[in-house]
Short mmCIF file of C-alpha atoms and ligand atoms in Angstrom, two decimals:
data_model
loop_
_atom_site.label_atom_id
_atom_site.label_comp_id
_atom_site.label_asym_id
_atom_site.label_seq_id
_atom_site.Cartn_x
_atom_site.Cartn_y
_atom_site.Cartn_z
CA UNK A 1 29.94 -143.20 118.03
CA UNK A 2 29.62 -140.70 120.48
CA UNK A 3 26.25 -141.59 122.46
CA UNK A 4 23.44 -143.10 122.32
CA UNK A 5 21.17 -142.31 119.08
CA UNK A 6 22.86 -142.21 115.30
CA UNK A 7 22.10 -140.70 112.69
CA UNK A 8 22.79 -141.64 109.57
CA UNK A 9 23.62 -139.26 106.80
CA UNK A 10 24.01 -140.87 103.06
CA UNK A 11 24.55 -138.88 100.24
CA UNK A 12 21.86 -139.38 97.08
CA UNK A 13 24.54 -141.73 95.08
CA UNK A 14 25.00 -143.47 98.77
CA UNK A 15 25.82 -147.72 97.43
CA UNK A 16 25.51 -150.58 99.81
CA UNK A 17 29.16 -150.33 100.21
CA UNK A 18 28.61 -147.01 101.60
CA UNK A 19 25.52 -147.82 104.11
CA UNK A 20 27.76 -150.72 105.47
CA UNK A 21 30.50 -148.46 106.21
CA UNK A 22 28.47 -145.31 107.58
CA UNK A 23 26.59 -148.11 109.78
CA UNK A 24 29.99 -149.31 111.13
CA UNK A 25 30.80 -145.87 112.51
CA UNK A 26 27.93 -145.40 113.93
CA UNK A 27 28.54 -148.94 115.74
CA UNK A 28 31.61 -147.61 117.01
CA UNK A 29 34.09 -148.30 114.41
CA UNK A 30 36.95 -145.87 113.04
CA UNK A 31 38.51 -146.22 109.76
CA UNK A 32 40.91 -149.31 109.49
CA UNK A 33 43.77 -146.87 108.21
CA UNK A 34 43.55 -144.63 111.26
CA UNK A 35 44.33 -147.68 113.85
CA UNK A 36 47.34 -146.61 115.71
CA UNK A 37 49.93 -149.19 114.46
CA UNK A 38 48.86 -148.54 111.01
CA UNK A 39 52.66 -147.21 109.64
CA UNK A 40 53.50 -150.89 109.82
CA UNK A 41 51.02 -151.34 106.83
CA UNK A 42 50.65 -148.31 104.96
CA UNK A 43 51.97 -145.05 103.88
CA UNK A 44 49.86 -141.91 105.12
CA UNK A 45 50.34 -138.41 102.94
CA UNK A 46 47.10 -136.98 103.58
CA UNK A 47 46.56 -133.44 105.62
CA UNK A 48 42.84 -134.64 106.10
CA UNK A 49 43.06 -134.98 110.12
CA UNK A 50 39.28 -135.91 110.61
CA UNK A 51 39.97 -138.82 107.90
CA UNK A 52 43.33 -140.11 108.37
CA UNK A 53 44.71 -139.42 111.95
CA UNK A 54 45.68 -142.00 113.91
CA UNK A 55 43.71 -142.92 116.35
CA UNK A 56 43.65 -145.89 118.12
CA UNK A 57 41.15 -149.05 118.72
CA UNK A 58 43.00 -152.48 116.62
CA UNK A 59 40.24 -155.15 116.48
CA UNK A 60 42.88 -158.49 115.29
CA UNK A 61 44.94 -158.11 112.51
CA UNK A 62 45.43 -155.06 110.08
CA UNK A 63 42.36 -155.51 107.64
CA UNK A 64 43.21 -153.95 104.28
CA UNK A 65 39.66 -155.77 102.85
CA UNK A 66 37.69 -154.13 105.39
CA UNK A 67 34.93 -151.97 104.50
CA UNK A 68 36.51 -149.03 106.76
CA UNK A 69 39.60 -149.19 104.59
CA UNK A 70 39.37 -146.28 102.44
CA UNK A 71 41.46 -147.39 98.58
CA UNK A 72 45.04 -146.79 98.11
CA UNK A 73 45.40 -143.77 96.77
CA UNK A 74 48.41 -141.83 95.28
CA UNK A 75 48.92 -139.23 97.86
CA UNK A 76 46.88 -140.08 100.65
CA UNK A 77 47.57 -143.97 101.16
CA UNK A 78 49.69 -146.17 99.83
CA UNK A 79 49.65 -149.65 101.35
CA UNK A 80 53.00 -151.97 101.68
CA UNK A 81 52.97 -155.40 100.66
CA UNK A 82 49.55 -156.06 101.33
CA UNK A 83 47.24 -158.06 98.69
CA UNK A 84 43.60 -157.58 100.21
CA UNK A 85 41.49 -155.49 97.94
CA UNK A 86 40.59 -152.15 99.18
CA UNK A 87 36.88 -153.01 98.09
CA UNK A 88 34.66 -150.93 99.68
CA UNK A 89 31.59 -152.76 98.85
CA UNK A 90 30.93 -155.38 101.49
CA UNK A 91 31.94 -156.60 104.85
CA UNK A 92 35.02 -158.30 104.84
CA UNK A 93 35.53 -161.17 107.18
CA UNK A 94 37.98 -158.92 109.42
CA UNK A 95 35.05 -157.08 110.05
CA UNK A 96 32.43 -159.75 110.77
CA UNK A 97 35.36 -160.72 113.17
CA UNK A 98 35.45 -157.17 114.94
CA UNK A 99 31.49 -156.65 114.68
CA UNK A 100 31.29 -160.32 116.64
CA UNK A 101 34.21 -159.01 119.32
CA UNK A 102 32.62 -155.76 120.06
CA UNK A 103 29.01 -156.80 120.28
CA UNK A 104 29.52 -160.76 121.18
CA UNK A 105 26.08 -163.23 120.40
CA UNK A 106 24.72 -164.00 123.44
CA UNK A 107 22.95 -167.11 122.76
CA UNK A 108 23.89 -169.35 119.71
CA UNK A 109 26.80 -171.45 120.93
CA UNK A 110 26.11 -173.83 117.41
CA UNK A 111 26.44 -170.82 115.00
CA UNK A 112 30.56 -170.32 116.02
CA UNK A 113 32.25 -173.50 117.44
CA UNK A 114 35.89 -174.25 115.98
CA UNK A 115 37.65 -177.05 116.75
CA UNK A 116 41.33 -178.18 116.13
CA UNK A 117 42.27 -179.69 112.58
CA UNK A 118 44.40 -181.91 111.30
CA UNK A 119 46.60 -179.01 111.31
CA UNK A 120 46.38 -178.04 114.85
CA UNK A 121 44.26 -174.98 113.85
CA UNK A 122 41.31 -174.03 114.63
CA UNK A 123 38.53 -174.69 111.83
CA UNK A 124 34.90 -173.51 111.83
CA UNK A 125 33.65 -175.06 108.93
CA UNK A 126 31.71 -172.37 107.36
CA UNK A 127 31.76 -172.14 103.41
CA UNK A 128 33.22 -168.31 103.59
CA UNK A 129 37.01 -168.19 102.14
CA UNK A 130 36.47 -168.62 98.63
CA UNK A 131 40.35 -167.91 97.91
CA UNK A 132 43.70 -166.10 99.98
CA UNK A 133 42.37 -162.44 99.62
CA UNK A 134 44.95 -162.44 97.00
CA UNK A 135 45.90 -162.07 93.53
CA UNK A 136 47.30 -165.78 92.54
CA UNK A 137 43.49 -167.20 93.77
CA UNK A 138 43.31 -170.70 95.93
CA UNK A 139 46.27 -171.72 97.28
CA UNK A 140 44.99 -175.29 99.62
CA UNK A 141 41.74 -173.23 99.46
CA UNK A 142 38.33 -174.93 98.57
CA UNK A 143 35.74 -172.56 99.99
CA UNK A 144 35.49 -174.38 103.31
CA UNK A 145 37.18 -173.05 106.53
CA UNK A 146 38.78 -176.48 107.37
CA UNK A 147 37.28 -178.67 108.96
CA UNK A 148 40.77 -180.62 109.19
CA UNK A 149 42.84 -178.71 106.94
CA UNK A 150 44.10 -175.56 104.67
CA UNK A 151 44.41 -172.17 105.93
CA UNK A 152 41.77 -171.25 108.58
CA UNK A 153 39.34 -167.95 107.88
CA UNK A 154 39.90 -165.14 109.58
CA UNK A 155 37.69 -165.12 112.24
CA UNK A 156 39.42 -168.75 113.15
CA UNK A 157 42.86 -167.10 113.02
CA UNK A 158 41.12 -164.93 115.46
CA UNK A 159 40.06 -167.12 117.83
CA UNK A 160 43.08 -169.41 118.19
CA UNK A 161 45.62 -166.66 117.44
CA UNK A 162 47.97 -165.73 114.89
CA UNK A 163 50.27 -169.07 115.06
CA UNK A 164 53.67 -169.30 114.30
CA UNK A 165 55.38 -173.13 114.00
CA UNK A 166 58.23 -174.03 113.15
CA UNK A 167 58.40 -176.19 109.86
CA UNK A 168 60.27 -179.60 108.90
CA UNK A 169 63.21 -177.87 107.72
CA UNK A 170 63.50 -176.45 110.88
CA UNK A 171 62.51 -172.90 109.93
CA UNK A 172 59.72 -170.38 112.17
CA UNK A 173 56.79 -169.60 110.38
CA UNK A 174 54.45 -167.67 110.85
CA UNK A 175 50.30 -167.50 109.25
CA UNK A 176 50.38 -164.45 106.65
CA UNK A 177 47.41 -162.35 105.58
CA UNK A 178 46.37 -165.23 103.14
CA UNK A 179 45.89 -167.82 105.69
CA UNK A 180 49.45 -169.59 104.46
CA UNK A 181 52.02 -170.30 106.57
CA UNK A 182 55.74 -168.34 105.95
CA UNK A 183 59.05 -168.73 106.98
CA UNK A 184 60.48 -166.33 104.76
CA UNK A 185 63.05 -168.31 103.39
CA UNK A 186 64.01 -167.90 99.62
CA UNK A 187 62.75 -170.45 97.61
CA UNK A 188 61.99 -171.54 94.28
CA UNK A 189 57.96 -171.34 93.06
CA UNK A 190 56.17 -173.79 91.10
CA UNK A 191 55.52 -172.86 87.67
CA UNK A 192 51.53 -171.23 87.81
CA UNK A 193 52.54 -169.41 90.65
CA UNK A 194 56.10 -167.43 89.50
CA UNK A 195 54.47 -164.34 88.85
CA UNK A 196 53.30 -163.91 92.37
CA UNK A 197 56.49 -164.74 93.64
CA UNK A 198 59.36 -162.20 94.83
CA UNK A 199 61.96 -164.88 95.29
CA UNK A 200 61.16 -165.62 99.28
CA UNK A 201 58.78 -167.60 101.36
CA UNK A 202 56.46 -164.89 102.51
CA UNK A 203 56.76 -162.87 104.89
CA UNK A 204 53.23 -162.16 104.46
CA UNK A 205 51.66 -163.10 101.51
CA UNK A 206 52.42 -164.68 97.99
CA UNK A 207 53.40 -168.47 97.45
CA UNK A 208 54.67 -170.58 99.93
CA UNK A 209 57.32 -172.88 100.47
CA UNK A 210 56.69 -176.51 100.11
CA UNK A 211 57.96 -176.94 103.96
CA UNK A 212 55.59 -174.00 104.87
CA UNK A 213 52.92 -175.81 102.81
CA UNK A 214 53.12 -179.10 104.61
CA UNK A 215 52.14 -177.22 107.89
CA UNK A 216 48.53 -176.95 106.18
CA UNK A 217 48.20 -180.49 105.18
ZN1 ZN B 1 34.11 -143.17 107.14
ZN1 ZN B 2 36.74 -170.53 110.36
ZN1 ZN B 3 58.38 -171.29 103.92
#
Protein backbone atom coordinates (compact mmCIF):
# COMPACT_ATOMS: atom_id res chain seq x y z
CA UNK A 1 0.00 0.00 0.00
CA UNK A 2 1.50 3.03 -0.98
CA UNK A 3 -1.45 5.75 -0.87
CA UNK A 4 -4.60 6.21 -0.97
CA UNK A 5 -6.53 4.45 -4.05
CA UNK A 6 -5.69 0.53 -5.10
CA UNK A 7 -5.89 -1.02 -7.78
CA UNK A 8 -6.33 -4.31 -8.15
CA UNK A 9 -4.78 -6.33 -10.90
CA UNK A 10 -5.93 -10.25 -11.15
CA UNK A 11 -4.84 -12.32 -13.74
CA UNK A 12 -7.82 -14.26 -15.95
CA UNK A 13 -7.23 -17.71 -13.86
CA UNK A 14 -7.23 -15.16 -10.63
CA UNK A 15 -9.10 -17.93 -7.57
CA UNK A 16 -10.55 -16.58 -4.40
CA UNK A 17 -7.36 -17.51 -2.83
CA UNK A 18 -5.77 -15.08 -5.02
CA UNK A 19 -8.35 -11.98 -4.61
CA UNK A 20 -7.90 -12.49 -0.76
CA UNK A 21 -4.29 -12.17 -0.99
CA UNK A 22 -4.01 -9.27 -3.72
CA UNK A 23 -6.75 -7.48 -1.36
CA UNK A 24 -4.40 -7.92 1.66
CA UNK A 25 -1.63 -5.97 -0.04
CA UNK A 26 -3.51 -3.51 -1.01
CA UNK A 27 -4.66 -3.22 2.83
CA UNK A 28 -1.22 -2.84 3.70
CA UNK A 29 0.03 -6.25 4.15
CA UNK A 30 3.50 -7.78 2.88
CA UNK A 31 4.06 -11.35 2.35
CA UNK A 32 4.29 -13.40 5.69
CA UNK A 33 7.78 -14.85 4.46
CA UNK A 34 9.31 -11.42 4.00
CA UNK A 35 8.68 -10.35 7.87
CA UNK A 36 12.03 -9.51 9.19
CA UNK A 37 12.54 -12.35 11.77
CA UNK A 38 11.48 -14.78 9.24
CA UNK A 39 15.11 -17.00 9.24
CA UNK A 40 13.80 -18.26 12.55
CA UNK A 41 11.05 -20.11 10.47
CA UNK A 42 12.12 -20.69 7.11
CA UNK A 43 14.83 -21.15 4.66
CA UNK A 44 15.02 -18.33 1.85
CA UNK A 45 16.99 -19.36 -1.64
CA UNK A 46 15.23 -17.18 -3.88
CA UNK A 47 17.05 -14.11 -5.95
CA UNK A 48 13.41 -12.68 -6.43
CA UNK A 49 14.04 -9.33 -4.26
CA UNK A 50 10.50 -7.78 -4.95
CA UNK A 51 9.04 -11.29 -3.61
CA UNK A 52 11.17 -12.51 -0.93
CA UNK A 53 13.24 -9.67 0.75
CA UNK A 54 12.92 -9.08 4.06
CA UNK A 55 11.18 -6.49 5.03
CA UNK A 56 9.78 -5.81 8.11
CA UNK A 57 6.09 -5.31 9.76
CA UNK A 58 5.39 -8.87 12.28
CA UNK A 59 1.63 -8.78 13.10
CA UNK A 60 1.77 -11.81 16.30
CA UNK A 61 3.23 -14.90 15.66
CA UNK A 62 4.93 -16.29 12.40
CA UNK A 63 1.78 -17.44 10.31
CA UNK A 64 2.81 -20.23 7.95
CA UNK A 65 -1.33 -20.73 7.18
CA UNK A 66 -1.64 -17.26 6.18
CA UNK A 67 -2.86 -16.37 2.89
CA UNK A 68 0.41 -14.09 2.31
CA UNK A 69 2.51 -17.19 2.81
CA UNK A 70 3.59 -18.12 -0.53
CA UNK A 71 4.09 -22.62 -0.49
CA UNK A 72 7.27 -24.18 0.39
CA UNK A 73 9.03 -24.58 -2.41
CA UNK A 74 12.33 -26.41 -3.28
CA UNK A 75 14.58 -23.55 -3.92
CA UNK A 76 12.88 -20.60 -2.89
CA UNK A 77 11.38 -21.58 0.67
CA UNK A 78 11.70 -24.20 2.71
CA UNK A 79 10.00 -23.90 6.09
CA UNK A 80 11.51 -25.55 9.51
CA UNK A 81 9.44 -27.47 11.70
CA UNK A 82 6.38 -25.81 11.03
CA UNK A 83 2.98 -27.87 10.39
CA UNK A 84 0.49 -25.05 9.11
CA UNK A 85 -0.45 -25.63 5.54
CA UNK A 86 0.84 -23.20 3.11
CA UNK A 87 -2.84 -23.04 1.66
CA UNK A 88 -3.26 -20.20 -0.20
CA UNK A 89 -6.92 -20.34 -0.49
CA UNK A 90 -8.49 -18.56 2.45
CA UNK A 91 -7.80 -16.35 5.36
CA UNK A 92 -6.22 -18.01 8.02
CA UNK A 93 -7.01 -17.02 11.53
CA UNK A 94 -3.41 -15.27 11.86
CA UNK A 95 -4.70 -13.08 9.44
CA UNK A 96 -8.21 -12.28 10.70
CA UNK A 97 -5.96 -11.56 13.81
CA UNK A 98 -3.65 -8.97 11.88
CA UNK A 99 -6.66 -7.57 9.63
CA UNK A 100 -8.53 -6.88 13.29
CA UNK A 101 -5.00 -5.21 14.75
CA UNK A 102 -4.39 -2.99 11.86
CA UNK A 103 -7.89 -1.77 11.20
CA UNK A 104 -9.51 -2.37 14.90
CA UNK A 105 -13.82 -2.52 14.98
CA UNK A 106 -14.88 0.42 16.36
CA UNK A 107 -18.14 -0.45 17.70
CA UNK A 108 -19.08 -4.15 18.48
CA UNK A 109 -17.66 -4.80 21.94
CA UNK A 110 -20.09 -8.35 21.90
CA UNK A 111 -18.54 -9.69 18.61
CA UNK A 112 -14.73 -10.17 20.48
CA UNK A 113 -14.87 -10.50 24.33
CA UNK A 114 -12.53 -13.37 25.85
CA UNK A 115 -12.50 -14.18 29.14
CA UNK A 116 -10.20 -16.43 31.35
CA UNK A 117 -10.82 -20.35 31.34
CA UNK A 118 -10.50 -22.94 33.41
CA UNK A 119 -7.10 -22.87 32.11
CA UNK A 120 -6.19 -19.39 32.86
CA UNK A 121 -6.39 -18.56 29.10
CA UNK A 122 -8.17 -16.49 27.43
CA UNK A 123 -11.26 -18.12 25.47
CA UNK A 124 -13.58 -16.42 22.97
CA UNK A 125 -15.92 -18.97 22.32
CA UNK A 126 -16.28 -18.81 18.67
CA UNK A 127 -16.73 -22.23 16.73
CA UNK A 128 -13.40 -21.46 14.47
CA UNK A 129 -10.45 -24.11 15.37
CA UNK A 130 -11.68 -27.12 13.89
CA UNK A 131 -8.22 -28.97 14.70
CA UNK A 132 -4.16 -27.85 15.69
CA UNK A 133 -3.29 -26.58 12.10
CA UNK A 134 -1.58 -29.84 12.03
CA UNK A 135 -1.14 -33.12 10.60
CA UNK A 136 -2.20 -35.63 13.65
CA UNK A 137 -5.91 -33.57 13.65
CA UNK A 138 -7.64 -32.66 17.27
CA UNK A 139 -5.56 -32.87 19.96
CA UNK A 140 -8.21 -31.42 23.24
CA UNK A 141 -9.76 -29.73 20.15
CA UNK A 142 -13.63 -29.77 19.58
CA UNK A 143 -14.23 -26.84 17.25
CA UNK A 144 -14.92 -24.38 20.05
CA UNK A 145 -12.29 -21.78 21.21
CA UNK A 146 -12.73 -22.67 24.95
CA UNK A 147 -14.93 -21.38 26.73
CA UNK A 148 -13.10 -23.05 29.87
CA UNK A 149 -10.70 -25.22 28.27
CA UNK A 150 -8.29 -26.73 25.34
CA UNK A 151 -5.98 -24.72 23.41
CA UNK A 152 -7.22 -21.13 22.73
CA UNK A 153 -7.50 -19.86 18.79
CA UNK A 154 -5.23 -17.72 17.61
CA UNK A 155 -6.62 -14.56 17.83
CA UNK A 156 -7.05 -15.50 21.82
CA UNK A 157 -3.34 -16.39 21.98
CA UNK A 158 -3.19 -12.95 20.63
CA UNK A 159 -4.89 -11.14 22.95
CA UNK A 160 -3.62 -12.62 26.21
CA UNK A 161 -0.14 -13.40 24.84
CA UNK A 162 1.89 -16.23 23.98
CA UNK A 163 1.97 -17.94 27.66
CA UNK A 164 4.51 -19.94 28.99
CA UNK A 165 3.76 -21.99 32.57
CA UNK A 166 5.48 -24.06 34.14
CA UNK A 167 3.91 -27.66 34.41
CA UNK A 168 3.41 -30.24 37.45
CA UNK A 169 6.59 -31.83 36.85
CA UNK A 170 8.10 -28.74 37.29
CA UNK A 171 9.10 -28.14 33.67
CA UNK A 172 8.55 -24.38 31.50
CA UNK A 173 6.29 -24.62 28.81
CA UNK A 174 5.51 -22.76 26.50
CA UNK A 175 1.95 -22.58 23.84
CA UNK A 176 3.28 -23.97 20.32
CA UNK A 177 1.84 -23.18 16.91
CA UNK A 178 -0.99 -25.81 17.60
CA UNK A 179 -2.40 -24.17 20.56
CA UNK A 180 -0.65 -27.10 22.94
CA UNK A 181 1.39 -26.42 25.56
CA UNK A 182 5.43 -27.75 25.37
CA UNK A 183 8.08 -28.19 27.59
CA UNK A 184 10.23 -29.95 25.34
CA UNK A 185 11.03 -32.70 27.38
CA UNK A 186 11.46 -36.25 25.78
CA UNK A 187 8.70 -38.31 26.31
CA UNK A 188 6.95 -41.28 25.32
CA UNK A 189 3.57 -40.80 22.86
CA UNK A 190 0.45 -42.60 23.11
CA UNK A 191 -0.12 -45.09 20.55
CA UNK A 192 -2.47 -42.99 17.60
CA UNK A 193 -0.19 -40.33 17.90
CA UNK A 194 3.64 -42.06 17.40
CA UNK A 195 3.90 -41.09 13.99
CA UNK A 196 3.73 -37.44 14.73
CA UNK A 197 6.09 -37.76 17.34
CA UNK A 198 10.03 -37.00 17.15
CA UNK A 199 10.75 -38.38 20.58
CA UNK A 200 10.32 -34.80 22.61
CA UNK A 201 7.60 -32.69 24.05
CA UNK A 202 7.38 -30.00 21.44
CA UNK A 203 9.11 -27.41 21.08
CA UNK A 204 6.54 -26.27 18.79
CA UNK A 205 4.27 -28.56 17.51
CA UNK A 206 3.46 -32.40 17.48
CA UNK A 207 2.10 -34.39 20.62
CA UNK A 208 2.37 -33.32 23.93
CA UNK A 209 3.37 -34.52 27.12
CA UNK A 210 0.79 -35.70 29.52
CA UNK A 211 2.20 -32.91 32.14
CA UNK A 212 2.02 -30.34 29.23
CA UNK A 213 -1.49 -31.71 28.55
CA UNK A 214 -2.85 -31.20 32.01
CA UNK A 215 -2.10 -27.39 31.59
CA UNK A 216 -5.19 -27.46 29.04
CA UNK A 217 -7.56 -29.30 31.20
ZN1 LIG B 1 1.72 -11.10 -3.12
ZN1 LIG C 1 -10.66 -17.49 20.79
ZN1 LIG D 1 5.66 -31.40 27.90
Amino acid sequence: MVGAQQNLQLANWAQKGDVLHEFMHALGFLHEHQREDRDLYVTCWSKDTANYVKKGMAIGRYDADSVMHYPDIRGDLNCHNLWAPRQCKRLSNGDKVGLNKLYPPVRQPRVYNPEKGYTDLYYCGRHNMENNNAPFGKISVDGYCGPNNGPNCPSCREYGGIQTWCNDEGSYATQGETGLFYCGRRFTARENERRYHDGFCGPNNGPHCDSCRRLLE
